[in-house]
mmCIF file of N, CA and C and ligand atoms in Angstrom:
data_model
loop_
_atom_site.group_PDB
_atom_site.id
_atom_site.type_symbol
_atom_site.label_atom_id
_atom_site.label_comp_id
_atom_site.label_asym_id
_atom_site.label_seq_id
_atom_site.Cartn_x
_atom_site.Cartn_y
_atom_site.Cartn_z
ATOM 1 N N UNK A 29 17.093 -4.563 -13.088
ATOM 2 C CA UNK A 29 16.498 -4.979 -11.828
ATOM 3 C C UNK A 29 16.754 -3.948 -10.729
ATOM 4 N N UNK A 30 17.998 -3.436 -10.653
ATOM 5 C CA UNK A 30 18.324 -2.530 -9.559
ATOM 6 C C UNK A 30 18.004 -1.084 -9.913
ATOM 7 N N UNK A 31 17.618 -0.327 -8.899
ATOM 8 C CA UNK A 31 17.353 1.095 -9.077
ATOM 9 C C UNK A 31 18.486 1.913 -8.483
ATOM 10 N N UNK A 32 18.127 2.977 -7.807
ATOM 11 C CA UNK A 32 19.133 3.864 -7.216
ATOM 12 C C UNK A 32 19.899 3.156 -6.093
ATOM 13 N N UNK A 33 21.094 3.667 -5.811
ATOM 14 C CA UNK A 33 21.833 3.186 -4.639
ATOM 15 C C UNK A 33 21.163 3.804 -3.413
ATOM 16 N N UNK A 34 20.607 2.949 -2.565
ATOM 17 C CA UNK A 34 19.949 3.457 -1.351
ATOM 18 C C UNK A 34 20.981 3.891 -0.322
ATOM 19 N N UNK A 35 21.989 3.038 -0.102
ATOM 20 C CA UNK A 35 23.065 3.422 0.800
ATOM 21 C C UNK A 35 24.287 2.558 0.566
ATOM 22 N N UNK A 36 25.403 3.058 1.050
ATOM 23 C CA UNK A 36 26.649 2.295 1.121
ATOM 24 C C UNK A 36 26.965 2.172 2.605
ATOM 25 N N UNK A 37 27.238 0.949 3.043
ATOM 26 C CA UNK A 37 27.417 0.702 4.477
ATOM 27 C C UNK A 37 28.881 0.423 4.782
ATOM 28 N N UNK A 38 29.349 1.028 5.859
ATOM 29 C CA UNK A 38 30.727 0.868 6.313
ATOM 30 C C UNK A 38 30.687 0.327 7.736
ATOM 31 N N UNK A 39 31.354 -0.809 7.947
ATOM 32 C CA UNK A 39 31.429 -1.395 9.291
ATOM 33 C C UNK A 39 32.535 -0.699 10.067
ATOM 34 N N UNK A 40 32.255 -0.385 11.321
ATOM 35 C CA UNK A 40 33.248 0.311 12.155
ATOM 36 C C UNK A 40 33.314 -0.351 13.533
ATOM 37 N N UNK A 41 34.496 -0.343 14.153
ATOM 38 C CA UNK A 41 34.594 -0.943 15.485
ATOM 39 C C UNK A 41 33.971 -0.074 16.567
ATOM 40 N N UNK A 42 33.933 1.242 16.355
ATOM 41 C CA UNK A 42 33.378 2.150 17.366
ATOM 42 C C UNK A 42 32.572 3.239 16.677
ATOM 43 N N UNK A 43 31.258 3.170 16.865
ATOM 44 C CA UNK A 43 30.357 4.098 16.167
ATOM 45 C C UNK A 43 30.612 5.548 16.581
ATOM 46 N N UNK A 44 30.883 5.750 17.854
ATOM 47 C CA UNK A 44 31.106 7.120 18.341
ATOM 48 C C UNK A 44 32.369 7.725 17.707
ATOM 49 N N UNK A 45 33.455 6.943 17.710
ATOM 50 C CA UNK A 45 34.711 7.444 17.128
ATOM 51 C C UNK A 45 34.555 7.673 15.621
ATOM 52 N N UNK A 46 33.869 6.741 14.958
ATOM 53 C CA UNK A 46 33.689 6.869 13.510
ATOM 54 C C UNK A 46 32.813 8.083 13.179
ATOM 55 N N UNK A 47 31.757 8.287 13.972
ATOM 56 C CA UNK A 47 30.880 9.442 13.745
ATOM 57 C C UNK A 47 31.664 10.738 13.923
ATOM 58 N N UNK A 48 32.482 10.798 14.972
ATOM 59 C CA UNK A 48 33.296 11.998 15.212
ATOM 60 C C UNK A 48 34.249 12.242 14.038
ATOM 61 N N UNK A 49 34.847 11.160 13.562
ATOM 62 C CA UNK A 49 35.811 11.293 12.470
ATOM 63 C C UNK A 49 35.139 11.812 11.194
ATOM 64 N N UNK A 50 33.997 11.241 10.855
ATOM 65 C CA UNK A 50 33.283 11.694 9.647
ATOM 66 C C UNK A 50 32.815 13.142 9.805
ATOM 67 N N UNK A 51 32.314 13.473 11.010
ATOM 68 C CA UNK A 51 31.817 14.831 11.251
ATOM 69 C C UNK A 51 32.958 15.839 11.114
ATOM 70 N N UNK A 52 34.084 15.501 11.753
ATOM 71 C CA UNK A 52 35.206 16.449 11.760
ATOM 72 C C UNK A 52 35.891 16.536 10.405
ATOM 73 N N UNK A 53 36.152 15.399 9.786
ATOM 74 C CA UNK A 53 36.961 15.424 8.557
ATOM 75 C C UNK A 53 36.127 15.730 7.323
ATOM 76 N N UNK A 54 34.883 15.290 7.299
ATOM 77 C CA UNK A 54 34.075 15.441 6.082
ATOM 78 C C UNK A 54 32.926 16.429 6.258
ATOM 79 N N UNK A 55 32.803 17.003 7.458
ATOM 80 C CA UNK A 55 31.819 18.063 7.702
ATOM 81 C C UNK A 55 30.399 17.602 7.347
ATOM 82 N N UNK A 56 30.011 16.428 7.869
ATOM 83 C CA UNK A 56 28.679 15.890 7.581
ATOM 84 C C UNK A 56 27.852 15.834 8.867
ATOM 85 N N UNK A 57 26.542 15.800 8.676
ATOM 86 C CA UNK A 57 25.615 15.610 9.796
ATOM 87 C C UNK A 57 25.421 14.112 10.001
ATOM 88 N N UNK A 58 25.377 13.698 11.269
ATOM 89 C CA UNK A 58 25.198 12.276 11.595
ATOM 90 C C UNK A 58 23.863 12.124 12.314
ATOM 91 N N UNK A 59 23.082 11.128 11.935
ATOM 92 C CA UNK A 59 21.790 10.893 12.595
ATOM 93 C C UNK A 59 22.000 10.338 14.003
ATOM 94 N N UNK A 60 20.932 10.286 14.779
ATOM 95 C CA UNK A 60 20.982 9.606 16.077
ATOM 96 C C UNK A 60 21.202 8.107 15.844
ATOM 97 N N UNK A 61 21.935 7.425 16.732
ATOM 98 C CA UNK A 61 22.127 5.978 16.580
ATOM 99 C C UNK A 61 20.803 5.218 16.690
ATOM 100 N N UNK A 62 20.709 4.154 15.910
ATOM 101 C CA UNK A 62 19.500 3.322 15.883
ATOM 102 C C UNK A 62 19.948 1.878 16.090
ATOM 103 N N UNK A 63 19.423 1.226 17.126
ATOM 104 C CA UNK A 63 19.808 -0.155 17.436
ATOM 105 C C UNK A 63 18.850 -1.106 16.733
ATOM 106 N N UNK A 64 19.396 -2.005 15.909
ATOM 107 C CA UNK A 64 18.582 -2.948 15.132
ATOM 108 C C UNK A 64 18.894 -4.358 15.621
ATOM 109 N N UNK A 65 18.129 -4.794 16.632
ATOM 110 C CA UNK A 65 18.402 -6.098 17.255
ATOM 111 C C UNK A 65 18.419 -7.232 16.233
ATOM 112 N N UNK A 66 17.455 -7.197 15.332
ATOM 113 C CA UNK A 66 17.290 -8.324 14.409
ATOM 114 C C UNK A 66 18.477 -8.454 13.452
ATOM 115 N N UNK A 67 19.170 -7.339 13.217
ATOM 116 C CA UNK A 67 20.330 -7.345 12.318
ATOM 117 C C UNK A 67 21.653 -7.355 13.087
ATOM 118 N N UNK A 68 21.574 -7.248 14.415
ATOM 119 C CA UNK A 68 22.782 -7.326 15.239
ATOM 120 C C UNK A 68 23.687 -6.107 15.132
ATOM 121 N N UNK A 69 23.114 -4.971 14.789
ATOM 122 C CA UNK A 69 23.944 -3.769 14.602
ATOM 123 C C UNK A 69 23.276 -2.530 15.188
ATOM 124 N N UNK A 70 24.117 -1.542 15.498
ATOM 125 C CA UNK A 70 23.657 -0.183 15.734
ATOM 126 C C UNK A 70 24.147 0.652 14.551
ATOM 127 N N UNK A 71 23.287 1.508 14.027
ATOM 128 C CA UNK A 71 23.626 2.249 12.806
ATOM 129 C C UNK A 71 23.425 3.749 13.013
ATOM 130 N N UNK A 72 24.191 4.525 12.269
ATOM 131 C CA UNK A 72 23.884 5.943 12.074
ATOM 132 C C UNK A 72 23.868 6.186 10.566
ATOM 133 N N UNK A 73 23.176 7.232 10.165
ATOM 134 C CA UNK A 73 23.075 7.575 8.744
ATOM 135 C C UNK A 73 23.709 8.924 8.485
ATOM 136 N N UNK A 74 24.286 9.041 7.315
ATOM 137 C CA UNK A 74 24.831 10.302 6.830
ATOM 138 C C UNK A 74 24.172 10.545 5.483
ATOM 139 N N UNK A 75 23.416 11.619 5.380
ATOM 140 C CA UNK A 75 22.772 11.929 4.099
ATOM 141 C C UNK A 75 23.773 12.579 3.163
ATOM 142 N N UNK A 76 23.812 12.088 1.934
ATOM 143 C CA UNK A 76 24.580 12.773 0.895
ATOM 144 C C UNK A 76 23.569 13.315 -0.108
ATOM 145 N N UNK A 77 24.032 14.062 -1.098
ATOM 146 C CA UNK A 77 23.096 14.682 -2.043
ATOM 147 C C UNK A 77 22.259 13.615 -2.752
ATOM 148 N N UNK A 78 22.917 12.515 -3.161
ATOM 149 C CA UNK A 78 22.197 11.544 -3.980
ATOM 150 C C UNK A 78 22.012 10.189 -3.315
ATOM 151 N N UNK A 79 22.481 10.017 -2.074
ATOM 152 C CA UNK A 79 22.320 8.708 -1.421
ATOM 153 C C UNK A 79 22.588 8.851 0.078
ATOM 154 N N UNK A 80 22.984 7.762 0.702
ATOM 155 C CA UNK A 80 23.271 7.777 2.137
ATOM 156 C C UNK A 80 24.481 6.886 2.414
ATOM 157 N N UNK A 81 25.187 7.222 3.465
ATOM 158 C CA UNK A 81 26.202 6.333 4.014
ATOM 159 C C UNK A 81 25.663 5.844 5.352
ATOM 160 N N UNK A 82 25.826 4.547 5.614
ATOM 161 C CA UNK A 82 25.491 4.001 6.929
ATOM 162 C C UNK A 82 26.791 3.577 7.597
ATOM 163 N N UNK A 83 26.951 3.936 8.846
ATOM 164 C CA UNK A 83 28.043 3.381 9.645
ATOM 165 C C UNK A 83 27.423 2.342 10.566
ATOM 166 N N UNK A 84 27.993 1.143 10.580
ATOM 167 C CA UNK A 84 27.449 0.002 11.330
ATOM 168 C C UNK A 84 28.424 -0.439 12.407
ATOM 169 N N UNK A 85 27.913 -0.618 13.606
ATOM 170 C CA UNK A 85 28.725 -1.165 14.705
ATOM 171 C C UNK A 85 28.032 -2.432 15.207
ATOM 172 N N UNK A 86 28.797 -3.512 15.465
ATOM 173 C CA UNK A 86 28.140 -4.731 15.961
ATOM 174 C C UNK A 86 27.563 -4.530 17.358
ATOM 175 N N UNK A 87 26.425 -5.159 17.632
ATOM 176 C CA UNK A 87 25.835 -5.116 18.976
ATOM 177 C C UNK A 87 26.636 -6.010 19.924
ATOM 178 N N UNK A 88 27.086 -7.172 19.419
ATOM 179 C CA UNK A 88 27.865 -8.105 20.243
ATOM 180 C C UNK A 88 28.667 -9.025 19.324
ATOM 181 N N UNK A 89 29.355 -9.998 19.914
ATOM 182 C CA UNK A 89 30.225 -10.873 19.124
ATOM 183 C C UNK A 89 29.463 -11.802 18.189
ATOM 184 N N UNK A 90 28.152 -11.973 18.433
ATOM 185 C CA UNK A 90 27.350 -12.827 17.552
ATOM 186 C C UNK A 90 26.884 -12.067 16.308
ATOM 187 N N UNK A 91 27.110 -10.778 16.288
ATOM 188 C CA UNK A 91 26.675 -9.957 15.154
ATOM 189 C C UNK A 91 27.386 -10.389 13.874
ATOM 190 N N UNK A 92 26.684 -10.374 12.738
ATOM 191 C CA UNK A 92 27.359 -10.677 11.472
ATOM 192 C C UNK A 92 28.496 -9.695 11.172
ATOM 193 N N UNK A 93 28.417 -8.514 11.749
ATOM 194 C CA UNK A 93 29.464 -7.512 11.513
ATOM 195 C C UNK A 93 30.738 -7.846 12.301
ATOM 196 N N UNK A 94 30.588 -8.594 13.404
ATOM 197 C CA UNK A 94 31.747 -8.900 14.252
ATOM 198 C C UNK A 94 32.804 -9.700 13.476
ATOM 199 N N UNK A 95 32.375 -10.663 12.670
ATOM 200 C CA UNK A 95 33.318 -11.478 11.900
ATOM 201 C C UNK A 95 34.035 -10.622 10.857
ATOM 202 N N UNK A 96 33.306 -9.707 10.257
ATOM 203 C CA UNK A 96 33.910 -8.801 9.278
ATOM 204 C C UNK A 96 34.995 -7.953 9.946
ATOM 205 N N UNK A 97 34.681 -7.440 11.133
ATOM 206 C CA UNK A 97 35.647 -6.582 11.830
ATOM 207 C C UNK A 97 36.851 -7.381 12.341
ATOM 208 N N UNK A 98 36.644 -8.684 12.615
ATOM 209 C CA UNK A 98 37.781 -9.511 13.019
ATOM 210 C C UNK A 98 38.805 -9.570 11.878
ATOM 211 N N UNK A 99 38.298 -9.557 10.628
ATOM 212 C CA UNK A 99 39.195 -9.586 9.459
ATOM 213 C C UNK A 99 39.660 -8.190 9.060
ATOM 214 N N UNK A 100 38.872 -7.185 9.412
ATOM 215 C CA UNK A 100 39.156 -5.790 9.032
ATOM 216 C C UNK A 100 39.053 -4.915 10.286
ATOM 217 N N UNK A 101 40.056 -4.997 11.158
ATOM 218 C CA UNK A 101 39.913 -4.377 12.484
ATOM 219 C C UNK A 101 39.678 -2.863 12.467
ATOM 220 N N UNK A 102 40.146 -2.202 11.421
ATOM 221 C CA UNK A 102 39.925 -0.746 11.340
ATOM 222 C C UNK A 102 38.546 -0.404 10.806
ATOM 223 N N UNK A 103 37.818 -1.423 10.337
ATOM 224 C CA UNK A 103 36.552 -1.195 9.656
ATOM 225 C C UNK A 103 36.777 -1.173 8.159
ATOM 226 N N UNK A 104 35.690 -1.020 7.412
ATOM 227 C CA UNK A 104 35.805 -0.990 5.954
ATOM 228 C C UNK A 104 34.444 -1.088 5.314
ATOM 229 N N UNK A 105 34.451 -0.949 3.974
ATOM 230 C CA UNK A 105 33.173 -0.991 3.261
ATOM 231 C C UNK A 105 32.548 -2.372 3.407
ATOM 232 N N UNK A 106 31.312 -2.414 3.809
ATOM 233 C CA UNK A 106 30.665 -3.682 4.133
ATOM 234 C C UNK A 106 29.651 -4.120 3.084
ATOM 235 N N UNK A 107 28.773 -3.223 2.648
ATOM 236 C CA UNK A 107 27.822 -3.596 1.594
ATOM 237 C C UNK A 107 27.278 -2.378 0.860
ATOM 238 N N UNK A 108 26.683 -2.670 -0.291
ATOM 239 C CA UNK A 108 25.988 -1.651 -1.091
ATOM 240 C C UNK A 108 24.533 -2.063 -1.158
ATOM 241 N N UNK A 109 23.639 -1.121 -0.950
ATOM 242 C CA UNK A 109 22.202 -1.427 -1.001
ATOM 243 C C UNK A 109 21.552 -0.719 -2.186
ATOM 244 N N UNK A 110 20.844 -1.504 -2.997
ATOM 245 C CA UNK A 110 20.087 -0.971 -4.130
ATOM 246 C C UNK A 110 18.595 -1.026 -3.835
ATOM 247 N N UNK A 111 17.895 0.007 -4.259
ATOM 248 C CA UNK A 111 16.426 -0.031 -4.244
ATOM 249 C C UNK A 111 15.947 -0.928 -5.378
ATOM 250 N N UNK A 112 14.904 -1.704 -5.102
ATOM 251 C CA UNK A 112 14.271 -2.505 -6.158
ATOM 252 C C UNK A 112 12.757 -2.289 -6.101
ATOM 253 N N UNK A 113 12.122 -2.446 -7.247
ATOM 254 C CA UNK A 113 10.675 -2.212 -7.325
ATOM 255 C C UNK A 113 9.879 -3.331 -6.664
ATOM 256 N N UNK A 114 10.380 -4.563 -6.785
ATOM 257 C CA UNK A 114 9.636 -5.719 -6.278
ATOM 258 C C UNK A 114 10.646 -6.699 -5.676
ATOM 259 N N UNK A 115 10.776 -6.676 -4.365
ATOM 260 C CA UNK A 115 11.835 -7.464 -3.726
ATOM 261 C C UNK A 115 11.627 -8.967 -3.935
ATOM 262 N N UNK A 116 10.376 -9.403 -4.013
ATOM 263 C CA UNK A 116 10.126 -10.841 -4.223
ATOM 264 C C UNK A 116 10.521 -11.266 -5.642
ATOM 265 N N UNK A 117 10.185 -10.438 -6.629
ATOM 266 C CA UNK A 117 10.581 -10.739 -8.014
ATOM 267 C C UNK A 117 12.104 -10.722 -8.139
ATOM 268 N N UNK A 118 12.747 -9.762 -7.466
ATOM 269 C CA UNK A 118 14.216 -9.676 -7.513
ATOM 270 C C UNK A 118 14.831 -10.905 -6.855
ATOM 271 N N UNK A 119 14.298 -11.311 -5.702
ATOM 272 C CA UNK A 119 14.802 -12.497 -5.015
ATOM 273 C C UNK A 119 14.677 -13.722 -5.916
ATOM 274 N N UNK A 120 13.505 -13.885 -6.509
ATOM 275 C CA UNK A 120 13.275 -15.079 -7.326
ATOM 276 C C UNK A 120 14.207 -15.113 -8.527
ATOM 277 N N UNK A 121 14.454 -13.948 -9.110
ATOM 278 C CA UNK A 121 15.379 -13.875 -10.243
ATOM 279 C C UNK A 121 16.795 -14.259 -9.791
ATOM 280 N N UNK A 122 17.224 -13.705 -8.647
ATOM 281 C CA UNK A 122 18.567 -13.990 -8.134
ATOM 282 C C UNK A 122 18.737 -15.486 -7.867
ATOM 283 N N UNK A 123 17.746 -16.076 -7.227
ATOM 284 C CA UNK A 123 17.829 -17.502 -6.901
ATOM 285 C C UNK A 123 17.860 -18.333 -8.188
ATOM 286 N N UNK A 124 17.039 -17.942 -9.165
ATOM 287 C CA UNK A 124 17.013 -18.659 -10.450
ATOM 288 C C UNK A 124 18.358 -18.543 -11.165
ATOM 289 N N UNK A 125 19.094 -17.453 -10.909
ATOM 290 C CA UNK A 125 20.414 -17.242 -11.529
ATOM 291 C C UNK A 125 21.543 -17.834 -10.691
ATOM 292 N N UNK A 126 21.180 -18.528 -9.612
ATOM 293 C CA UNK A 126 22.185 -19.254 -8.833
ATOM 294 C C UNK A 126 22.773 -18.483 -7.668
ATOM 295 N N UNK A 127 22.202 -17.330 -7.336
ATOM 296 C CA UNK A 127 22.712 -16.559 -6.197
ATOM 297 C C UNK A 127 21.989 -16.993 -4.930
ATOM 298 N N UNK A 128 22.767 -17.171 -3.856
ATOM 299 C CA UNK A 128 22.166 -17.522 -2.575
ATOM 300 C C UNK A 128 21.766 -16.260 -1.814
ATOM 301 N N UNK A 129 20.659 -16.374 -1.093
ATOM 302 C CA UNK A 129 20.229 -15.304 -0.196
ATOM 303 C C UNK A 129 20.796 -15.639 1.180
ATOM 304 N N UNK A 130 21.345 -14.653 1.866
ATOM 305 C CA UNK A 130 21.873 -14.884 3.221
ATOM 306 C C UNK A 130 20.720 -15.028 4.204
ATOM 307 N N UNK A 131 20.766 -16.064 5.016
ATOM 308 C CA UNK A 131 19.724 -16.264 6.022
ATOM 309 C C UNK A 131 18.412 -16.653 5.371
ATOM 310 N N UNK A 132 17.327 -16.255 6.018
ATOM 311 C CA UNK A 132 16.005 -16.613 5.516
ATOM 312 C C UNK A 132 15.724 -15.935 4.183
ATOM 313 N N UNK A 133 15.079 -16.662 3.254
ATOM 314 C CA UNK A 133 14.706 -16.017 1.987
ATOM 315 C C UNK A 133 13.532 -15.042 2.140
ATOM 316 N N UNK A 134 12.943 -15.018 3.337
ATOM 317 C CA UNK A 134 11.875 -14.032 3.591
ATOM 318 C C UNK A 134 12.529 -12.705 3.983
ATOM 319 N N UNK A 135 12.151 -11.616 3.320
ATOM 320 C CA UNK A 135 12.760 -10.317 3.647
ATOM 321 C C UNK A 135 12.527 -9.950 5.115
ATOM 322 N N UNK A 136 13.541 -9.295 5.704
ATOM 323 C CA UNK A 136 13.419 -8.722 7.045
ATOM 324 C C UNK A 136 13.253 -7.212 6.897
ATOM 325 N N UNK A 137 12.675 -6.599 7.914
ATOM 326 C CA UNK A 137 12.573 -5.139 7.891
ATOM 327 C C UNK A 137 13.938 -4.543 8.245
ATOM 328 N N UNK A 138 14.428 -3.661 7.388
ATOM 329 C CA UNK A 138 15.751 -3.070 7.573
ATOM 330 C C UNK A 138 15.703 -1.742 8.305
ATOM 331 N N UNK A 139 16.815 -1.036 8.270
ATOM 332 C CA UNK A 139 16.986 0.204 9.031
ATOM 333 C C UNK A 139 16.027 1.306 8.581
ATOM 334 N N UNK A 140 15.504 1.188 7.371
ATOM 335 C CA UNK A 140 14.632 2.242 6.858
ATOM 336 C C UNK A 140 13.158 1.858 6.916
ATOM 337 N N UNK A 141 12.880 0.774 7.678
ATOM 338 C CA UNK A 141 11.491 0.360 7.841
ATOM 339 C C UNK A 141 10.920 -0.355 6.626
ATOM 340 N N UNK A 142 11.790 -0.797 5.726
ATOM 341 C CA UNK A 142 11.332 -1.475 4.505
ATOM 342 C C UNK A 142 11.975 -2.859 4.412
ATOM 343 N N UNK A 143 11.325 -3.781 3.669
ATOM 344 C CA UNK A 143 11.881 -5.131 3.551
ATOM 345 C C UNK A 143 13.229 -5.131 2.822
ATOM 346 N N UNK A 144 14.166 -5.945 3.351
ATOM 347 C CA UNK A 144 15.496 -6.066 2.741
ATOM 348 C C UNK A 144 15.921 -7.529 2.690
ATOM 349 N N UNK A 145 16.833 -7.809 1.750
ATOM 350 C CA UNK A 145 17.491 -9.115 1.641
ATOM 351 C C UNK A 145 18.956 -8.889 1.299
ATOM 352 N N UNK A 146 19.795 -9.852 1.680
ATOM 353 C CA UNK A 146 21.219 -9.781 1.335
ATOM 354 C C UNK A 146 21.580 -10.961 0.438
ATOM 355 N N UNK A 147 22.395 -10.682 -0.571
ATOM 356 C CA UNK A 147 22.871 -11.709 -1.502
ATOM 357 C C UNK A 147 24.246 -12.171 -1.041
ATOM 358 N N UNK A 148 24.488 -13.478 -1.073
ATOM 359 C CA UNK A 148 25.773 -14.015 -0.627
ATOM 360 C C UNK A 148 26.910 -13.409 -1.460
ATOM 361 N N UNK A 149 27.927 -12.830 -0.794
ATOM 362 C CA UNK A 149 28.999 -12.171 -1.569
ATOM 363 C C UNK A 149 29.757 -13.123 -2.495
ATOM 364 N N UNK A 150 29.821 -14.397 -2.133
ATOM 365 C CA UNK A 150 30.545 -15.348 -3.004
ATOM 366 C C UNK A 150 29.807 -15.553 -4.319
ATOM 367 N N UNK A 151 28.546 -15.167 -4.355
ATOM 368 C CA UNK A 151 27.756 -15.369 -5.574
ATOM 369 C C UNK A 151 27.657 -14.105 -6.413
ATOM 370 N N UNK A 152 28.355 -13.035 -5.990
ATOM 371 C CA UNK A 152 28.318 -11.802 -6.785
ATOM 372 C C UNK A 152 29.547 -10.930 -6.524
ATOM 373 N N UNK A 153 30.605 -11.262 -7.247
ATOM 374 C CA UNK A 153 31.859 -10.485 -7.286
ATOM 375 C C UNK A 153 32.438 -10.157 -5.905
ATOM 376 N N UNK A 154 32.236 -11.059 -4.955
ATOM 377 C CA UNK A 154 32.880 -10.890 -3.661
ATOM 378 C C UNK A 154 32.407 -9.693 -2.863
ATOM 379 N N UNK A 155 31.256 -9.163 -3.221
ATOM 380 C CA UNK A 155 30.750 -7.966 -2.541
ATOM 381 C C UNK A 155 29.354 -8.243 -2.005
ATOM 382 N N UNK A 156 29.135 -7.887 -0.736
ATOM 383 C CA UNK A 156 27.817 -8.070 -0.144
ATOM 384 C C UNK A 156 26.861 -7.018 -0.729
ATOM 385 N N UNK A 157 25.794 -7.506 -1.317
ATOM 386 C CA UNK A 157 24.779 -6.622 -1.915
ATOM 387 C C UNK A 157 23.471 -6.794 -1.142
ATOM 388 N N UNK A 158 22.871 -5.673 -0.767
ATOM 389 C CA UNK A 158 21.554 -5.660 -0.129
ATOM 390 C C UNK A 158 20.569 -5.110 -1.149
ATOM 391 N N UNK A 159 19.388 -5.683 -1.163
ATOM 392 C CA UNK A 159 18.314 -5.080 -1.964
ATOM 393 C C UNK A 159 17.199 -4.666 -1.007
ATOM 394 N N UNK A 160 16.612 -3.542 -1.308
ATOM 395 C CA UNK A 160 15.564 -2.986 -0.432
ATOM 396 C C UNK A 160 14.353 -2.630 -1.281
ATOM 397 N N UNK A 161 13.195 -3.040 -0.772
ATOM 398 C CA UNK A 161 11.941 -2.666 -1.436
ATOM 399 C C UNK A 161 11.829 -1.143 -1.494
ATOM 400 N N UNK A 162 11.562 -0.601 -2.663
ATOM 401 C CA UNK A 162 11.453 0.847 -2.818
ATOM 402 C C UNK A 162 10.308 1.405 -2.008
HETATM 403 CO CO1 CO B 202 22.262 -1.789 4.568
#
């Protein structure tokens, strides 16, 4: 069902500090920040040879990332996103296998301008998984 890893997302308390740290320590290029109101986050991207890293900062305390950071104040790995060929077929398979979709079962447009869905981490090895239409 899953294709390539589209990105690995890391939640951070301060996007500017995290971007500086990655730039200085890992010698990477950081994209311009992108504010995603519907997802409650501001993101930057770091291109790697075979995938991407996203750094996520909450927009406010209502952000889904805010609760994660309350438990992980330094930040930490938040989710893995896989490309899928057919997001509706993937969703239906997941639901049929007993996995819950977070929020609405209708895909939302994600940071890359494509439909995305999140699978409840309690239903898949304690890890938040995002699927994105290829
Ligand atoms: Co993501």
